[in-house]
Structure formats: structure tokens, C-alpha cells
Amino acid sequence: MPDFLKLSQEAYEASTVYIDANYRKDWDYSLRAFRNEHSAESKYNSPEYAARSKLFHPKTRSVIRKNEAAAAVALFSNMDVVDLTADNPDSHMIVAGTECMKEILQYRLTKTIPAFPLVMGAVQDAQVQGAVISYQYWEYQKDKRGKVTKDRPCIQLRPIENIRIDPAADWLFPVESSPYLCDIIPMYRCDIQAMMNRPDDKTGRKWKKYADGGLSKARPDVMDSTRASSLGRQQDPEQDS
């Protein structure tokens, strides 16, 4: 039986080397430009220009903000989040089913899923970094007594630096054509220990057990450069022990 843990580690390391060599510099440059900061290799960050003005004209940020406003008007200018039309308007069953589906989607996208901030965040990621990565799933959770506490659809935007795929994947279908997909998800230690000690409510499987020392070693010593460019001078909240 193949060692899947070793294969996943090799896939992660190989894809990380490819990202660092081909995309990391452009991501950092775009994020710093959006934050009205000079690039890391700019001469204004050198000691020779320490006394010079570092003012950065916010043209990049202003253009992106203008495009975000246009997207908000185009997508959220009316009360209906979605607009569904029946394929066969002569069938009463299809028309009724379409109206029912529209009401369900309308409720989910206004009550369960925060559609507006998700879409605006996706528009910003697309303009700043050139790609949007989202994860759609169904959140299902029970308490200790077996009562269902969470049963709802969810959408999350993933940071582009936390995703790894095969460099040779098809650019039209990157996730489908890649033989692997690495999704780096920061988690609390108590949540990891809970997943190791009890089966998942949806899959019925437990996670592989590790000692507390192994969990502590999993934290990176150096913050990701793309994440650092995104945060700027802010403190990384995930580095708090």
C-alpha cells in the first residue's frame, strides 16, 4: 500500500517550490501596490533612501475600489439576489419548482450565506492577485447528545497562498485535472484534538493521532511572505500561541 502521507508531503514541497519560483514575487508586488506600498525590492526601501519620502500614489487601490463599486451595482442593485426562469413555461410543475428553488436560494444567499461580502471579497482577490479560490461545503455538526446544531451550506474564500495544485494541471480546469489538492487550513489545537478523539459527524472517521509536541512543531517559524504583504504592518493573529 502506498504511503499517502509521504506522497502528500512530496506534493506539497514540489508545488511550494514551483509557486515560490513563479508566482510569489508577483503576488507580493500586487498586494503591496494595493496597500499603497512600494515593492520589497524598490530602491525606496534601501538605506540610501531612508530619508526620502515614501509617499505612494494610491492609483492601484482607487481603480480596484472603483471596479468593486461597479460590481456591487451590477450584482446587488435589486432586492433579488438570483433570477431563475423555467425552461418550459408551459409546465406548471416546472414553473412551481423554479419559483420554489428561487425562494430557497434567495433565503440562503441573504440569511445563511453572506453573499455581499463574499462577492466583494472575490472581486477584490480577482483584481489584486488574478485568481479567486472558494470552498463550498455543507456544514453539519452534532452536540454530545446527538442533537444537530449546524446544518447549512457554507462558502469560504481561501487565501491563494494556502492552496497547492500540480504545476502541470490544465489552466482551464486546474482543480479537476490536478492529481492532488493541498488546502492549508489554520485550526485551533482544541479543534484538532477533538477531530482526533471523536469521529466526524458527516464522514464518521477520525483524524490521525499526534502528540501535543507534534502539533506544536506544525506551526511555521517564518510567516508566509504573501501573507505578510497582505497584512502589512499588522500583527499576524495566527501567530498568537
Tab-separated table of C-alpha atoms in Angstrom, residues 21-153:
chain	number	residue	atom	x	y	z
A	21	ALA	CA	9.805	30.476	-8.209
A	22	ASN	CA	6.963	31.613	-10.484
A	23	TYR	CA	4.146	33.373	-8.598
A	24	ARG	CA	5.250	34.502	-5.157
A	25	LYS	CA	7.029	37.657	-6.322
A	26	ASP	CA	4.070	38.838	-8.414
A	27	TRP	CA	1.594	38.200	-5.574
A	28	ASP	CA	3.715	40.169	-3.122
A	29	TYR	CA	4.122	43.026	-5.582
A	30	SER	CA	0.374	43.231	-6.259
A	31	LEU	CA	-0.577	43.106	-2.577
A	32	ARG	CA	1.900	45.803	-1.628
A	33	ALA	CA	0.672	48.002	-4.505
A	34	PHE	CA	-2.910	47.570	-3.271
A	35	ARG	CA	-1.764	48.645	0.191
A	36	ASN	CA	-0.131	51.764	-1.320
A	37	GLU	CA	3.357	50.484	-0.542
A	38	HIS	CA	6.466	50.155	-2.672
A	39	SER	CA	7.599	46.673	-3.674
A	40	ALA	CA	10.025	44.838	-1.417
A	41	GLU	CA	12.838	45.318	-3.960
A	42	SER	CA	12.137	49.015	-4.507
A	43	LYS	CA	15.004	51.457	-4.102
A	44	TYR	CA	12.874	53.446	-1.655
A	45	ASN	CA	13.257	50.621	0.870
A	46	SER	CA	17.048	50.710	0.720
A	47	PRO	CA	19.192	52.505	3.343
A	48	GLU	CA	20.248	55.085	0.713
A	49	TYR	CA	16.637	56.322	0.523
A	50	ALA	CA	15.894	56.168	4.252
A	51	ALA	CA	15.450	59.939	4.471
A	52	ARG	CA	13.492	60.253	1.224
A	53	SER	CA	9.722	60.455	1.034
A	54	LYS	CA	7.966	57.108	0.631
A	55	LEU	CA	4.601	58.524	-0.446
A	56	PHE	CA	2.797	56.162	-2.814
A	57	HIS	CA	0.049	57.476	-5.067
A	58	PRO	CA	-2.940	55.141	-4.471
A	59	LYS	CA	-3.810	54.647	-8.159
A	60	THR	CA	-3.975	50.847	-7.905
A	61	ARG	CA	-6.271	50.885	-4.891
A	62	SER	CA	-8.515	53.610	-6.317
A	63	VAL	CA	-9.024	51.706	-9.598
A	64	ILE	CA	-9.854	48.487	-7.740
A	65	ARG	CA	-12.286	50.296	-5.435
A	66	LYS	CA	-13.992	51.818	-8.470
A	67	ASN	CA	-14.361	48.381	-10.063
A	68	GLU	CA	-15.730	46.968	-6.805
A	69	ALA	CA	-18.394	49.690	-6.757
A	70	ALA	CA	-19.342	48.837	-10.341
A	71	ALA	CA	-19.597	45.143	-9.458
A	72	ALA	CA	-21.783	45.915	-6.430
A	73	VAL	CA	-24.159	47.953	-8.584
A	74	ALA	CA	-24.299	45.241	-11.255
A	75	LEU	CA	-24.916	42.350	-8.861
A	76	PHE	CA	-26.845	43.888	-5.953
A	77	SER	CA	-28.855	46.723	-7.475
A	78	ASN	CA	-32.189	44.976	-6.799
A	79	MET	CA	-33.692	43.015	-3.934
A	80	ASP	CA	-33.493	39.621	-5.697
A	81	VAL	CA	-30.067	38.013	-5.385
A	82	VAL	CA	-30.862	35.432	-8.081
A	83	ASP	CA	-33.190	35.374	-11.083
A	84	LEU	CA	-34.441	31.960	-12.207
A	85	THR	CA	-36.585	31.207	-15.243
A	86	ALA	CA	-38.324	27.927	-16.011
A	87	ASP	CA	-37.055	26.028	-19.061
A	88	ASN	CA	-40.600	25.079	-20.018
A	89	PRO	CA	-43.053	27.855	-19.075
A	90	ASP	CA	-45.987	25.690	-20.231
A	91	SER	CA	-45.395	23.132	-17.469
A	92	HIS	CA	-46.996	24.145	-14.193
A	93	MET	CA	-44.780	21.738	-12.217
A	94	ILE	CA	-41.556	23.183	-13.680
A	95	VAL	CA	-42.722	26.747	-13.090
A	96	ALA	CA	-43.682	25.962	-9.483
A	97	GLY	CA	-40.366	24.160	-8.893
A	98	THR	CA	-38.430	27.104	-10.300
A	99	GLU	CA	-40.244	29.552	-8.034
A	100	CYS	CA	-39.611	27.298	-5.041
A	101	MET	CA	-35.894	26.989	-5.887
A	102	LYS	CA	-35.649	30.769	-6.273
A	103	GLU	CA	-37.099	31.339	-2.806
A	104	ILE	CA	-34.712	28.783	-1.288
A	105	LEU	CA	-31.678	30.374	-2.949
A	106	GLN	CA	-32.900	33.825	-2.009
A	107	TYR	CA	-33.143	32.786	1.637
A	108	ARG	CA	-29.768	31.015	1.678
A	109	LEU	CA	-27.917	33.881	-0.006
A	110	THR	CA	-29.388	36.524	2.307
A	111	LYS	CA	-29.733	34.700	5.658
A	112	THR	CA	-27.332	31.728	5.696
A	113	ILE	CA	-24.569	32.787	3.298
A	114	PRO	CA	-23.301	36.410	3.422
A	115	ALA	CA	-23.411	36.887	-0.345
A	116	PHE	CA	-22.420	40.557	-0.490
A	117	PRO	CA	-19.107	40.415	1.455
A	118	LEU	CA	-18.185	37.116	-0.231
A	119	VAL	CA	-18.726	38.509	-3.723
A	120	MET	CA	-16.903	41.746	-2.936
A	121	GLY	CA	-14.004	39.807	-1.456
A	122	ALA	CA	-13.882	37.617	-4.551
A	123	VAL	CA	-13.884	40.666	-6.825
A	124	GLN	CA	-11.015	42.171	-4.847
A	125	ASP	CA	-8.967	38.949	-4.918
A	126	ALA	CA	-9.517	38.615	-8.665
A	127	GLN	CA	-8.191	42.120	-9.324
A	128	VAL	CA	-5.306	42.077	-6.846
A	129	GLN	CA	-3.984	38.542	-7.306
A	130	GLY	CA	-5.552	37.444	-10.584
A	131	ALA	CA	-7.460	34.446	-9.195
A	132	VAL	CA	-10.235	33.604	-6.733
A	133	ILE	CA	-10.361	30.393	-4.727
A	134	SER	CA	-13.552	29.482	-2.898
A	135	TYR	CA	-14.597	26.382	-0.999
A	136	GLN	CA	-18.236	25.311	-1.000
A	137	TYR	CA	-19.383	22.739	1.540
A	138	TRP	CA	-22.241	21.739	3.794
A	139	GLU	CA	-21.622	22.377	7.479
A	140	TYR	CA	-23.091	19.596	9.594
A	141	GLN	CA	-22.427	19.238	13.308
A	142	LYS	CA	-23.980	17.492	16.324
A	143	ASP	CA	-23.550	18.091	20.036
A	144	LYS	CA	-22.715	15.433	22.642
A	145	ARG	CA	-26.381	14.451	22.956
A	146	GLY	CA	-26.702	13.833	19.223
A	147	LYS	CA	-28.751	16.952	18.519
A	148	VAL	CA	-27.989	18.658	15.208
A	149	THR	CA	-26.573	22.127	15.938
A	150	LYS	CA	-25.400	23.121	12.435
A	151	ASP	CA	-26.950	22.082	9.138
A	152	ARG	CA	-26.364	24.713	6.455
A	153	PRO	CA	-24.470	25.462	3.227
